[in-house]
Amino acid sequence: MHLADLTPPATGAAAAAHELAAAYLSPTLLNHSVRSWLWAEAFAIAEDRTGIDHELLYVSALLHDMGLAPAYDNVALSYEEAGGHVAVALTAGAGWAAPRRQRALDVIIRHNWPSVDPAMDVEGYLLEIATGLDISGSRADVLPSDFVAEVLAAHPRLALADEFTTCVADQATRKPSTSAHRLISNGLAAKLSHHPHERP
């Protein structure tokens, strides 16, 4: 498994998702979003998953944290739901049919679930375990170490521990009924500060 083997879908929606994420997310959160896509695709290979909508997975991964960007921070909705609606708007402009636009919303919302059944939603499952690896360090020993090193060199974590904790803690304070509060209560700050990818 090599980083060069994983290339973004050559579609307008994929290009627009990256352009939007790069415009509105910090470099730290943009790298996190790209890594989340790479981990998701790598887990799909490692687990021999088939039937994946790779364009849907890429768009969802690139936009899954858009609700943390000030321009898209919804006053009431959880940050993942707000980000999901950004994906709905972008994919509507790309000509996706309504059911597939709904899938983008579902996948992004489900990435913050404690777990997702792959039989129900394989893209949601892959994004959930990918972000779980990047944020909490779960399944850190599953992917090949050489591949992980390649990804981290190309898309470094930068200030992820501090920045992501600050963003989610702010959401938890302002929107205590959302998943952000659960993440903070479950020790997000400690998981990030002791993340295996944060070690030299």
Short mmCIF file of C-alpha atoms in Angstrom, two decimals, residues 3-190:
data_model
loop_
_atom_site.label_atom_id
_atom_site.label_comp_id
_atom_site.label_asym_id
_atom_site.label_seq_id
_atom_site.Cartn_x
_atom_site.Cartn_y
_atom_site.Cartn_z
CA LEU A 3 0.27 6.93 -1.00
CA ALA A 4 0.76 7.27 -4.77
CA ASP A 5 -1.77 4.50 -5.33
CA LEU A 6 -4.61 6.62 -3.91
CA THR A 7 -5.73 9.47 -6.14
CA PRO A 8 -8.82 11.68 -5.73
CA PRO A 9 -11.72 11.00 -8.11
CA ALA A 10 -11.35 13.00 -11.32
CA THR A 11 -14.75 14.67 -11.04
CA GLY A 12 -16.04 18.19 -10.70
CA ALA A 13 -17.59 17.47 -7.31
CA ALA A 14 -14.33 16.10 -5.93
CA ALA A 15 -12.33 19.07 -7.20
CA ALA A 16 -14.90 21.52 -5.83
CA ALA A 17 -14.91 19.79 -2.43
CA HIS A 18 -11.14 20.16 -2.14
CA GLU A 19 -11.27 23.78 -3.34
CA LEU A 20 -13.98 24.63 -0.79
CA ALA A 21 -12.19 22.87 2.06
CA ALA A 22 -8.92 24.61 1.20
CA ALA A 23 -10.66 27.99 1.13
CA TYR A 24 -12.51 27.69 4.46
CA LEU A 25 -10.59 25.26 6.66
CA SER A 26 -7.28 26.00 8.34
CA PRO A 27 -4.24 24.12 6.99
CA THR A 28 -4.47 21.86 10.04
CA LEU A 29 -8.10 20.91 9.46
CA LEU A 30 -7.57 20.59 5.71
CA ASN A 31 -4.77 18.09 6.32
CA HIS A 32 -7.00 16.22 8.76
CA SER A 33 -9.73 16.02 6.13
CA VAL A 34 -7.35 14.72 3.46
CA ARG A 35 -5.83 12.19 5.87
CA SER A 36 -9.33 11.04 6.81
CA TRP A 37 -10.01 10.25 3.15
CA LEU A 38 -6.69 8.44 2.80
CA TRP A 39 -7.25 6.39 5.96
CA ALA A 40 -10.79 5.54 4.77
CA GLU A 41 -9.54 4.28 1.42
CA ALA A 42 -6.72 2.39 3.11
CA PHE A 43 -9.11 0.68 5.53
CA ALA A 44 -11.27 -0.29 2.55
CA ILE A 45 -8.25 -2.00 1.00
CA ALA A 46 -7.13 -3.61 4.25
CA GLU A 47 -10.63 -4.98 4.91
CA ASP A 48 -11.28 -5.89 1.26
CA ARG A 49 -14.40 -3.72 1.13
CA THR A 50 -16.23 -3.55 -2.20
CA GLY A 51 -19.13 -1.59 -3.64
CA ILE A 52 -17.78 1.74 -2.41
CA ASP A 53 -18.89 5.03 -3.95
CA HIS A 54 -15.41 6.57 -3.99
CA GLU A 55 -16.58 10.00 -5.11
CA LEU A 56 -19.12 10.12 -2.29
CA LEU A 57 -16.46 9.03 0.20
CA TYR A 58 -13.99 11.68 -1.01
CA VAL A 59 -16.49 14.54 -0.97
CA SER A 60 -17.77 13.51 2.46
CA ALA A 61 -14.26 13.23 3.89
CA LEU A 62 -13.14 16.62 2.55
CA LEU A 63 -16.25 18.38 3.87
CA HIS A 64 -16.94 16.46 7.10
CA ASP A 65 -15.60 19.22 9.37
CA MET A 66 -16.83 22.24 7.42
CA GLY A 67 -19.22 22.99 10.27
CA LEU A 68 -16.17 23.97 12.33
CA ALA A 69 -15.30 26.74 9.85
CA PRO A 70 -16.65 30.09 11.10
CA ALA A 71 -18.46 30.75 7.81
CA TYR A 72 -20.44 27.52 8.14
CA ASP A 73 -20.84 27.31 11.92
CA ASN A 74 -24.60 26.81 12.38
CA VAL A 75 -26.20 28.45 15.39
CA ALA A 76 -28.09 25.31 16.44
CA LEU A 77 -27.03 22.28 14.39
CA SER A 78 -24.13 20.03 15.31
CA TYR A 79 -20.99 20.74 13.35
CA GLU A 80 -21.22 17.47 11.45
CA GLU A 81 -24.81 18.15 10.39
CA ALA A 82 -23.88 21.68 9.33
CA GLY A 83 -21.00 20.27 7.30
CA GLY A 84 -23.33 17.72 5.78
CA HIS A 85 -25.58 20.46 4.49
CA VAL A 86 -22.58 22.14 2.86
CA ALA A 87 -22.01 18.85 1.05
CA VAL A 88 -25.66 18.76 -0.02
CA ALA A 89 -25.38 22.24 -1.53
CA LEU A 90 -22.10 21.48 -3.30
CA THR A 91 -23.30 18.19 -4.76
CA ALA A 92 -26.58 19.74 -5.88
CA GLY A 93 -24.50 22.15 -7.92
CA ALA A 94 -22.54 19.20 -9.28
CA GLY A 95 -25.76 17.61 -10.52
CA TRP A 96 -26.09 14.78 -8.02
CA ALA A 97 -29.60 13.37 -7.66
CA ALA A 98 -31.42 14.08 -4.39
CA PRO A 99 -30.94 10.58 -2.92
CA ARG A 100 -27.18 10.74 -3.46
CA ARG A 101 -27.02 14.24 -1.97
CA GLN A 102 -28.81 12.80 1.08
CA ARG A 103 -26.16 10.09 1.23
CA ALA A 104 -23.46 12.76 1.58
CA LEU A 105 -25.36 14.27 4.50
CA ASP A 106 -25.83 10.85 6.09
CA VAL A 107 -22.18 9.84 5.73
CA ILE A 108 -20.95 13.08 7.29
CA ILE A 109 -23.40 12.93 10.18
CA ARG A 110 -22.55 9.29 10.85
CA HIS A 111 -18.81 9.91 11.02
CA ASN A 112 -19.43 11.16 14.57
CA TRP A 113 -21.48 8.13 15.61
CA PRO A 114 -19.78 5.82 18.14
CA SER A 115 -19.90 3.13 15.43
CA VAL A 116 -21.47 2.55 12.02
CA ASP A 117 -22.59 -0.82 10.65
CA PRO A 118 -20.82 -1.29 7.28
CA ALA A 119 -23.73 -3.39 6.07
CA MET A 120 -25.95 -0.32 6.47
CA ASP A 121 -23.53 2.36 5.22
CA VAL A 122 -20.08 1.33 4.08
CA GLU A 123 -18.95 4.90 3.29
CA GLY A 124 -20.22 6.10 6.67
CA TYR A 125 -18.40 3.21 8.33
CA LEU A 126 -15.14 3.97 6.54
CA LEU A 127 -15.27 7.67 7.38
CA GLU A 128 -16.12 6.90 11.00
CA ILE A 129 -13.16 4.56 11.51
CA ALA A 130 -10.87 6.85 9.51
CA THR A 131 -11.65 9.89 11.64
CA GLY A 132 -11.47 7.64 14.70
CA LEU A 133 -7.90 6.81 13.75
CA ASP A 134 -6.94 10.42 13.05
CA ILE A 135 -8.55 11.89 16.16
CA SER A 136 -8.62 9.15 18.80
CA GLY A 137 -5.88 6.83 17.59
CA SER A 138 -8.22 3.87 17.28
CA ARG A 139 -7.02 0.97 15.08
CA ALA A 140 -3.61 2.64 14.90
CA ASP A 141 -1.90 -0.70 14.31
CA VAL A 142 -4.06 -1.85 11.37
CA LEU A 143 -2.58 0.06 8.44
CA PRO A 144 0.99 -0.55 7.21
CA SER A 145 3.48 1.61 9.10
CA ASP A 146 5.30 2.68 5.92
CA PHE A 147 2.03 3.92 4.42
CA VAL A 148 1.13 5.78 7.61
CA ALA A 149 4.55 7.47 7.58
CA GLU A 150 4.08 8.51 3.94
CA VAL A 151 0.69 10.06 4.69
CA LEU A 152 1.91 11.92 7.76
CA ALA A 153 4.91 13.30 5.86
CA ALA A 154 2.73 14.54 2.99
CA HIS A 155 -0.13 15.81 5.17
CA PRO A 156 1.32 16.56 8.64
CA ARG A 157 -0.84 16.90 11.73
CA LEU A 158 0.44 20.44 12.46
CA ALA A 159 -1.55 21.85 15.42
CA LEU A 160 -4.38 19.29 15.28
CA ALA A 161 -4.40 18.40 18.98
CA ASP A 162 -4.82 21.99 20.15
CA GLU A 163 -6.90 23.31 17.28
CA PHE A 164 -9.42 20.50 17.05
CA THR A 165 -9.89 20.38 20.82
CA THR A 166 -10.48 24.15 20.92
CA CYS A 167 -12.99 24.04 18.05
CA VAL A 168 -14.99 21.12 19.43
CA ALA A 169 -14.92 22.46 23.01
CA ASP A 170 -16.36 25.73 21.74
CA GLN A 171 -19.13 23.85 19.95
CA ALA A 172 -19.81 21.78 23.07
CA THR A 173 -20.20 24.92 25.18
CA ARG A 174 -22.52 26.67 22.75
CA LYS A 175 -24.43 23.56 21.62
CA PRO A 176 -24.39 21.16 24.58
CA SER A 177 -27.00 18.81 23.11
CA THR A 178 -24.79 17.94 20.13
CA SER A 179 -22.12 15.28 19.64
CA ALA A 180 -19.40 17.83 20.39
CA HIS A 181 -20.35 17.65 24.07
CA ARG A 182 -20.08 13.84 24.02
CA LEU A 183 -16.65 14.02 22.41
CA ILE A 184 -15.34 16.46 25.01
CA SER A 185 -16.89 14.46 27.86
CA ASN A 186 -15.28 11.29 26.53
CA GLY A 187 -11.79 12.75 26.79
CA LEU A 188 -11.13 14.21 23.36
CA ALA A 189 -8.31 16.45 24.59
CA ALA A 190 -6.42 13.58 26.23
#
